[in-house]
Amino acid sequence: MINEILHGDCLKILKDVPDNHVDLVYLDPPFFSQSDHALKSRKLTEYKFKDTWPSLDAYIDYLGLRLEEIYRVMKRDCAVFVHCDRNASHRIRMLLDQIFGFDRFVSEIIWTYRRWSNSKNSLLGSHQTIFMYSKTENYKFNRIFQDYSESTNLDQILQRRERNQHGKAVYAKDSSGNVVLHGPKKGVPLSDTWDIPYLNPKARERCGYPTQKPLLLLERIVMLASNKDDLILDPFCGSGTTLVAAKLLNRNYIGIDSYSEAVELSRKRIENPIRSDSRLLRTGRATYKNLPREIINILHQLPVKLVQRNRGFDAIHNEFINGKPVVLRVQRKGENLADAAGKLQRAGKTKDAALMILVRTESEGQQQSLFDMFPEDVQVIDSLEVAVQSKMESILHQLRR
Amino acid sequence: MINEILHGDCLKILKDVPDNHVDLVYLDPPFFSQSDHALKSRKLTEYKFKDTWPSLDAYIDYLGLRLEEIYRVMKRDCAVFVHCDRNASHRIRMLLDQIFGFDRFVSEIIWTYRRWSNSKNSLLGSHQTIFMYSKTENYKFNRIFQDYSESTNLDQILQRRERNQHGKAVYAKDSSGNVVLHGPKKGVPLSDTWDIPYLNPKARERCGYPTQKPLLLLERIVMLASNKDDLILDPFCGSGTTLVAAKLLNRNYIGIDSYSEAVELSRKRIENPIRSDSRLLRTGRATYKNLPREIINILHQLPVKLVQRNRGFDAIHNEFINGKPVVLRVQRKGENLADAAGKLQRAGKTKDAALMILVRTESEGQQQSLFDMFPEDVQVIDSLEVAVQSKMESILHQLRR
DNA sequence: TATAGTATTGAATCCGAGC
DNA sequence: CGCTCGGATTCAATACTAT
């Protein structure tokens, strides 16, 4: 039994799998959300599954039986990743403590993401939990490194450290007093909180299955705890993301699901795996911040919301005038004031702005006449720096006389 | 019993607190780390506490007894925040389910941070969990908003949506085909994962207590679930961060700790609370924007050196005029402009300043006449915010006519 | 081809109607 | 008064389109 996707209850199907057989298990069972899930879309097939239970205990019993079977088929160096959310994570971890042992707990992974909503009486839930347990003390684990934090002083990291005669850690110096460098650095070990974007409604990766997980999440798990040609089991495979990750990373897989539509879908996806090429994933969140630091600093003075994705204006004031927005733009370094005003005005018009404010950051001397050419709804305000500069110049001017 | 820090086991001390008495509880009990904590430092006092237990069950029993007492003293609209880490979070939540009820669960808050380490065979643990439970269905909750994601099309968010004849959501247009806007936006509701920097070893906020929590974390909790003059209880107060947060935000507090050193330390911190002004905290995700905008932020706009210890002016410009300094002062909140000018002038005279600049931060309407009374070497410049405000007002004025 | 700007969509949540 | 159900609202992040 290898590279197959099977239809049925995993409890039953796993009985046919021998002991100590698989190298990695990931499971994403129903979360005890006490509601049924369906994705309404205009696609031909509509996928759904039930997640309603007589009681929490019934749910835990259901899951416990299957986890025992999973434990049995795991090899000695196999790890399991159990995906859950806040509804029942504590109960699931109790189960894992029972079946695997308290000391076989390895990590509690937090998957965080941003999403839409309008919660009122509580915080906006935006994480899910993945428990990693191992069958024995020795389990497969490939170290993955991530980038240093932006606030890290990288050139210090590159210096080797040693202890001086008082046992204090100091930067190593060679005989001539120069700092000694380490070799190249790999980055920092992967954290247990993973900020991975939620699969958004427009993603091409989306296949119509309600609780589909991002491929990147599964790829990370597969890389972390398995090697090439290993056998990966997903007993609640749903849309088959785990299997796609396994295939793309040259692992073998067994997928099981009790919904025949899910099995069909997984088989289709395995044939033609789509990896979404999202800009957010490719370049990271930071590249969306296209406003230069100085401009952000100026705008942070004001009660405004920054707008990163519009070329014409940089911010919208928190207060509206008669239901119409007040938009602002900060003059760029080297940018002509009239150009800036023109861009601002064009963009502001499309939003029907009540007022457009251009913050002048460069003193241009005699160019006051240009102001006459400005559309009257664009108002120019000097930045503090320009205002101070002009005061200083006028004092100098007086002194020269 | 109010605004006190008491020494002893909270189980015993809480017996003296009446039923339904406190408005908010935060507790940060030992985490069941099975090790003793001390912070080795060159400070005079070395703080330590034990976190070793005969068994997990013994730990849970210990905590359970105290949580029951806490439940009793909570008002009906009170919420509790229980801080724990991966060692025992699931068992603690089981306790909370028992004592408060499964349905009184409100949020699982994940505090993430970055830290140093070289984890070998697992992910680098970099989060802790805070469970929020309420005593009844109706509990205090103040909505806090955070910035939109960088990848959001903010100017699109401002547009109103409606359904067309096919039931499809589309952007609303008025009769002339222009988009219709919503009112101003506040941002998105605060997420349940909080990225708050760990108190780094060099932070001035650090007081030597091993598991000290960042003030920002506690301030957020206090703001979220209590109001002015409320009574906040921390039965494991440790270094007293909760109490400091309570005091800074004008709440009352009761702190309890079974280590007399901790009680002493808390009392000292309450007398002289230090808020760390780390750059990361200041420029980090903008929940801070609601706080009064600091004078430092304004001055950071300018090529000046800050002067921390002079009553009359706040900064000296990097450029001098004819060998004489240019000094600056920013008007304080609620400070009369003429007073500010007077102080600035007196201080500026002693330095033989070439120019004194007063940055006005409050629009005072008709008080322009006062300018005449100013010494002529004091020049008033409007802060950006004041300038923008006055433009907006003049537009409103025109509209009213 | 690259990018700025517009069109779309879905799951969580709240809220009000109906019973 | 408690329940369910449907509708409205929310925003993150894509696809698409025009330049």
PDB file of N, CA and C in Angstrom, chain A residues 169-216:
ATOM      1  N   ALA A 169      31.661  36.919  28.503  1.00  0.00           N
ATOM      2  CA  ALA A 169      31.709  36.741  27.052  1.00  0.00           C
ATOM      3  C   ALA A 169      32.080  38.060  26.393  1.00  0.00           C
ATOM      4  N   VAL A 170      33.117  38.014  25.579  1.00  0.00           N
ATOM      5  CA  VAL A 170      33.537  39.223  24.865  1.00  0.00           C
ATOM      6  C   VAL A 170      33.791  38.863  23.411  1.00  0.00           C
ATOM      7  N   TYR A 171      33.845  39.874  22.551  1.00  0.00           N
ATOM      8  CA  TYR A 171      34.146  39.612  21.159  1.00  0.00           C
ATOM      9  C   TYR A 171      35.632  39.285  21.016  1.00  0.00           C
ATOM     10  N   ALA A 172      35.915  38.230  20.258  1.00  0.00           N
ATOM     11  CA  ALA A 172      37.301  37.788  20.099  1.00  0.00           C
ATOM     12  C   ALA A 172      38.077  38.780  19.249  1.00  0.00           C
ATOM     13  N   LYS A 173      39.323  38.998  19.623  1.00  0.00           N
ATOM     14  CA  LYS A 173      40.211  39.848  18.828  1.00  0.00           C
ATOM     15  C   LYS A 173      41.480  39.044  18.505  1.00  0.00           C
ATOM     16  N   ASP A 174      42.045  39.290  17.330  1.00  0.00           N
ATOM     17  CA  ASP A 174      43.309  38.608  17.046  1.00  0.00           C
ATOM     18  C   ASP A 174      44.469  39.402  17.649  1.00  0.00           C
ATOM     19  N   SER A 175      45.696  38.941  17.413  1.00  0.00           N
ATOM     20  CA  SER A 175      46.846  39.540  18.090  1.00  0.00           C
ATOM     21  C   SER A 175      46.986  41.033  17.785  1.00  0.00           C
ATOM     22  N   SER A 176      46.585  41.436  16.593  1.00  0.00           N
ATOM     23  CA  SER A 176      46.715  42.852  16.267  1.00  0.00           C
ATOM     24  C   SER A 176      45.451  43.653  16.639  1.00  0.00           C
ATOM     25  N   GLY A 177      44.562  43.011  17.393  1.00  0.00           N
ATOM     26  CA  GLY A 177      43.426  43.760  17.915  1.00  0.00           C
ATOM     27  C   GLY A 177      42.231  43.854  16.989  1.00  0.00           C
ATOM     28  N   ASN A 178      42.272  43.142  15.869  1.00  0.00           N
ATOM     29  CA  ASN A 178      41.118  43.173  14.972  1.00  0.00           C
ATOM     30  C   ASN A 178      40.098  42.102  15.350  1.00  0.00           C
ATOM     31  N   VAL A 179      38.839  42.391  15.097  1.00  0.00           N
ATOM     32  CA  VAL A 179      37.804  41.409  15.417  1.00  0.00           C
ATOM     33  C   VAL A 179      37.966  40.188  14.527  1.00  0.00           C
ATOM     34  N   VAL A 180      37.622  39.042  15.075  1.00  0.00           N
ATOM     35  CA  VAL A 180      37.684  37.782  14.339  1.00  0.00           C
ATOM     36  C   VAL A 180      36.264  37.420  13.930  1.00  0.00           C
ATOM     37  N   LEU A 181      36.109  37.076  12.676  1.00  0.00           N
ATOM     38  CA  LEU A 181      34.758  36.764  12.200  1.00  0.00           C
ATOM     39  C   LEU A 181      34.493  35.263  12.219  1.00  0.00           C
ATOM     40  N   HIS A 182      33.252  34.924  12.462  1.00  0.00           N
ATOM     41  CA  HIS A 182      32.771  33.563  12.251  1.00  0.00           C
ATOM     42  C   HIS A 182      32.671  33.302  10.758  1.00  0.00           C
ATOM     43  N   GLY A 183      32.408  32.074  10.418  1.00  0.00           N
ATOM     44  CA  GLY A 183      32.089  31.778   9.032  1.00  0.00           C
ATOM     45  C   GLY A 183      30.700  32.305   8.735  1.00  0.00           C
ATOM     46  N   PRO A 184      30.193  31.987   7.555  1.00  0.00           N
ATOM     47  CA  PRO A 184      28.848  32.426   7.199  1.00  0.00           C
ATOM     48  C   PRO A 184      27.801  31.823   8.140  1.00  0.00           C
ATOM     49  N   LYS A 185      26.722  32.549   8.321  1.00  0.00           N
ATOM     50  CA  LYS A 185      25.672  32.120   9.242  1.00  0.00           C
ATOM     51  C   LYS A 185      24.457  31.620   8.472  1.00  0.00           C
ATOM     52  N   LYS A 186      23.758  30.684   9.085  1.00  0.00           N
ATOM     53  CA  LYS A 186      22.613  30.082   8.397  1.00  0.00           C
ATOM     54  C   LYS A 186      21.311  30.812   8.715  1.00  0.00           C
ATOM     55  N   GLY A 187      21.319  31.610   9.756  1.00  0.00           N
ATOM     56  CA  GLY A 187      20.090  32.217  10.213  1.00  0.00           C
ATOM     57  C   GLY A 187      19.748  31.667  11.579  1.00  0.00           C
ATOM     58  N   VAL A 188      18.539  31.890  12.030  1.00  0.00           N
ATOM     59  CA  VAL A 188      18.139  31.384  13.344  1.00  0.00           C
ATOM     60  C   VAL A 188      17.260  30.149  13.173  1.00  0.00           C
ATOM     61  N   PRO A 189      17.275  29.243  14.151  1.00  0.00           N
ATOM     62  CA  PRO A 189      16.439  28.045  14.051  1.00  0.00           C
ATOM     63  C   PRO A 189      14.975  28.433  13.916  1.00  0.00           C
ATOM     64  N   LEU A 190      14.247  27.666  13.158  1.00  0.00           N
ATOM     65  CA  LEU A 190      12.840  27.954  12.910  1.00  0.00           C
ATOM     66  C   LEU A 190      12.068  28.035  14.229  1.00  0.00           C
ATOM     67  N   SER A 191      11.295  29.073  14.357  1.00  0.00           N
ATOM     68  CA  SER A 191      10.476  29.291  15.549  1.00  0.00           C
ATOM     69  C   SER A 191       9.268  28.351  15.558  1.00  0.00           C
ATOM     70  N   ASP A 192       8.592  28.262  16.688  1.00  0.00           N
ATOM     71  CA  ASP A 192       7.381  27.439  16.736  1.00  0.00           C
ATOM     72  C   ASP A 192       6.118  28.250  16.475  1.00  0.00           C
ATOM     73  N   THR A 193       6.255  29.522  16.109  1.00  0.00           N
ATOM     74  CA  THR A 193       5.098  30.255  15.593  1.00  0.00           C
ATOM     75  C   THR A 193       5.356  30.559  14.130  1.00  0.00           C
ATOM     76  N   TRP A 194       4.426  30.134  13.317  1.00  0.00           N
ATOM     77  CA  TRP A 194       4.590  30.245  11.867  1.00  0.00           C
ATOM     78  C   TRP A 194       3.567  31.218  11.312  1.00  0.00           C
ATOM     79  N   ASP A 195       4.057  32.279  10.713  1.00  0.00           N
ATOM     80  CA  ASP A 195       3.175  33.272  10.121  1.00  0.00           C
ATOM     81  C   ASP A 195       3.053  32.949   8.630  1.00  0.00           C
ATOM     82  N   ILE A 196       2.026  32.238   8.280  1.00  0.00           N
ATOM     83  CA  ILE A 196       1.820  31.815   6.894  1.00  0.00           C
ATOM     84  C   ILE A 196       0.447  32.301   6.456  1.00  0.00           C
ATOM     85  N   PRO A 197       0.381  33.016   5.325  1.00  0.00           N
ATOM     86  CA  PRO A 197      -0.911  33.571   4.909  1.00  0.00           C
ATOM     87  C   PRO A 197      -1.961  32.482   4.723  1.00  0.00           C
ATOM     88  N   TYR A 198      -3.136  32.785   5.164  1.00  0.00           N
ATOM     89  CA  TYR A 198      -4.324  31.983   4.972  1.00  0.00           C
ATOM     90  C   TYR A 198      -4.575  31.869   3.463  1.00  0.00           C
ATOM     91  N   LEU A 199      -5.137  30.770   3.063  1.00  0.00           N
ATOM     92  CA  LEU A 199      -5.451  30.598   1.638  1.00  0.00           C
ATOM     93  C   LEU A 199      -6.620  31.508   1.288  1.00  0.00           C
ATOM     94  N   ASN A 200      -6.372  32.556   0.559  1.00  0.00           N
ATOM     95  CA  ASN A 200      -7.442  33.536   0.372  1.00  0.00           C
ATOM     96  C   ASN A 200      -8.389  33.125  -0.739  1.00  0.00           C
ATOM     97  N   PRO A 201      -9.590  33.714  -0.726  1.00  0.00           N
ATOM     98  CA  PRO A 201     -10.655  33.246  -1.620  1.00  0.00           C
ATOM     99  C   PRO A 201     -10.301  33.274  -3.091  1.00  0.00           C
ATOM    100  N   LYS A 202      -9.322  34.078  -3.459  1.00  0.00           N
ATOM    101  CA  LYS A 202      -9.004  34.201  -4.879  1.00  0.00           C
ATOM    102  C   LYS A 202      -7.791  33.362  -5.279  1.00  0.00           C
ATOM    103  N   ALA A 203      -7.175  32.692  -4.326  1.00  0.00           N
ATOM    104  CA  ALA A 203      -5.950  31.966  -4.643  1.00  0.00           C
ATOM    105  C   ALA A 203      -6.214  30.889  -5.688  1.00  0.00           C
ATOM    106  N   ARG A 204      -5.345  30.818  -6.645  1.00  0.00           N
ATOM    107  CA  ARG A 204      -5.515  29.784  -7.664  1.00  0.00           C
ATOM    108  C   ARG A 204      -5.322  28.404  -7.060  1.00  0.00           C
ATOM    109  N   GLU A 205      -4.561  28.375  -5.957  1.00  0.00           N
ATOM    110  CA  GLU A 205      -4.318  27.117  -5.251  1.00  0.00           C
ATOM    111  C   GLU A 205      -5.613  26.527  -4.695  1.00  0.00           C
ATOM    112  N   ARG A 206      -6.593  27.372  -4.484  1.00  0.00           N
ATOM    113  CA  ARG A 206      -7.844  26.929  -3.905  1.00  0.00           C
ATOM    114  C   ARG A 206      -8.563  25.937  -4.817  1.00  0.00           C
ATOM    115  N   CYS A 207      -9.086  24.895  -4.202  1.00  0.00           N
ATOM    116  CA  CYS A 207      -9.718  23.880  -5.027  1.00  0.00           C
ATOM    117  C   CYS A 207     -11.178  23.688  -4.668  1.00  0.00           C
ATOM    118  N   GLY A 208     -11.689  24.458  -3.735  1.00  0.00           N
ATOM    119  CA  GLY A 208     -13.110  24.355  -3.422  1.00  0.00           C
ATOM    120  C   GLY A 208     -13.411  23.591  -2.157  1.00  0.00           C
ATOM    121  N   TYR A 209     -12.395  23.011  -1.525  1.00  0.00           N
ATOM    122  CA  TYR A 209     -12.641  22.260  -0.304  1.00  0.00           C
ATOM    123  C   TYR A 209     -12.650  23.231   0.884  1.00  0.00           C
ATOM    124  N   PRO A 210     -13.603  23.084   1.791  1.00  0.00           N
ATOM    125  CA  PRO A 210     -13.817  24.122   2.802  1.00  0.00           C
ATOM    126  C   PRO A 210     -12.596  24.490   3.651  1.00  0.00           C
ATOM    127  N   THR A 211     -11.918  23.514   4.216  1.00  0.00           N
ATOM    128  CA  THR A 211     -10.886  23.863   5.195  1.00  0.00           C
ATOM    129  C   THR A 211      -9.476  23.618   4.678  1.00  0.00           C
ATOM    130  N   GLN A 212      -9.350  23.786   3.380  1.00  0.00           N
ATOM    131  CA  GLN A 212      -8.059  23.551   2.737  1.00  0.00           C
ATOM    132  C   GLN A 212      -6.916  24.325   3.404  1.00  0.00           C
ATOM    133  N   LYS A 213      -5.789  23.643   3.610  1.00  0.00           N
ATOM    134  CA  LYS A 213      -4.638  24.275   4.252  1.00  0.00           C
ATOM    135  C   LYS A 213      -3.625  24.712   3.197  1.00  0.00           C
ATOM    136  N   PRO A 214      -2.867  25.749   3.474  1.00  0.00           N
ATOM    137  CA  PRO A 214      -1.877  26.200   2.490  1.00  0.00           C
ATOM    138  C   PRO A 214      -0.779  25.159   2.269  1.00  0.00           C
ATOM    139  N   LEU A 215      -0.369  25.045   1.043  1.00  0.00           N
ATOM    140  CA  LEU A 215       0.674  24.079   0.700  1.00  0.00           C
ATOM    141  C   LEU A 215       1.962  24.366   1.468  1.00  0.00           C
ATOM    142  N   LEU A 216       2.270  25.638   1.642  1.00  0.00           N
ATOM    143  CA  LEU A 216       3.512  26.012   2.320  1.00  0.00           C
ATOM    144  C   LEU A 216       3.578  25.432   3.735  1.00  0.00           C
TER     145      LEU A 216
END
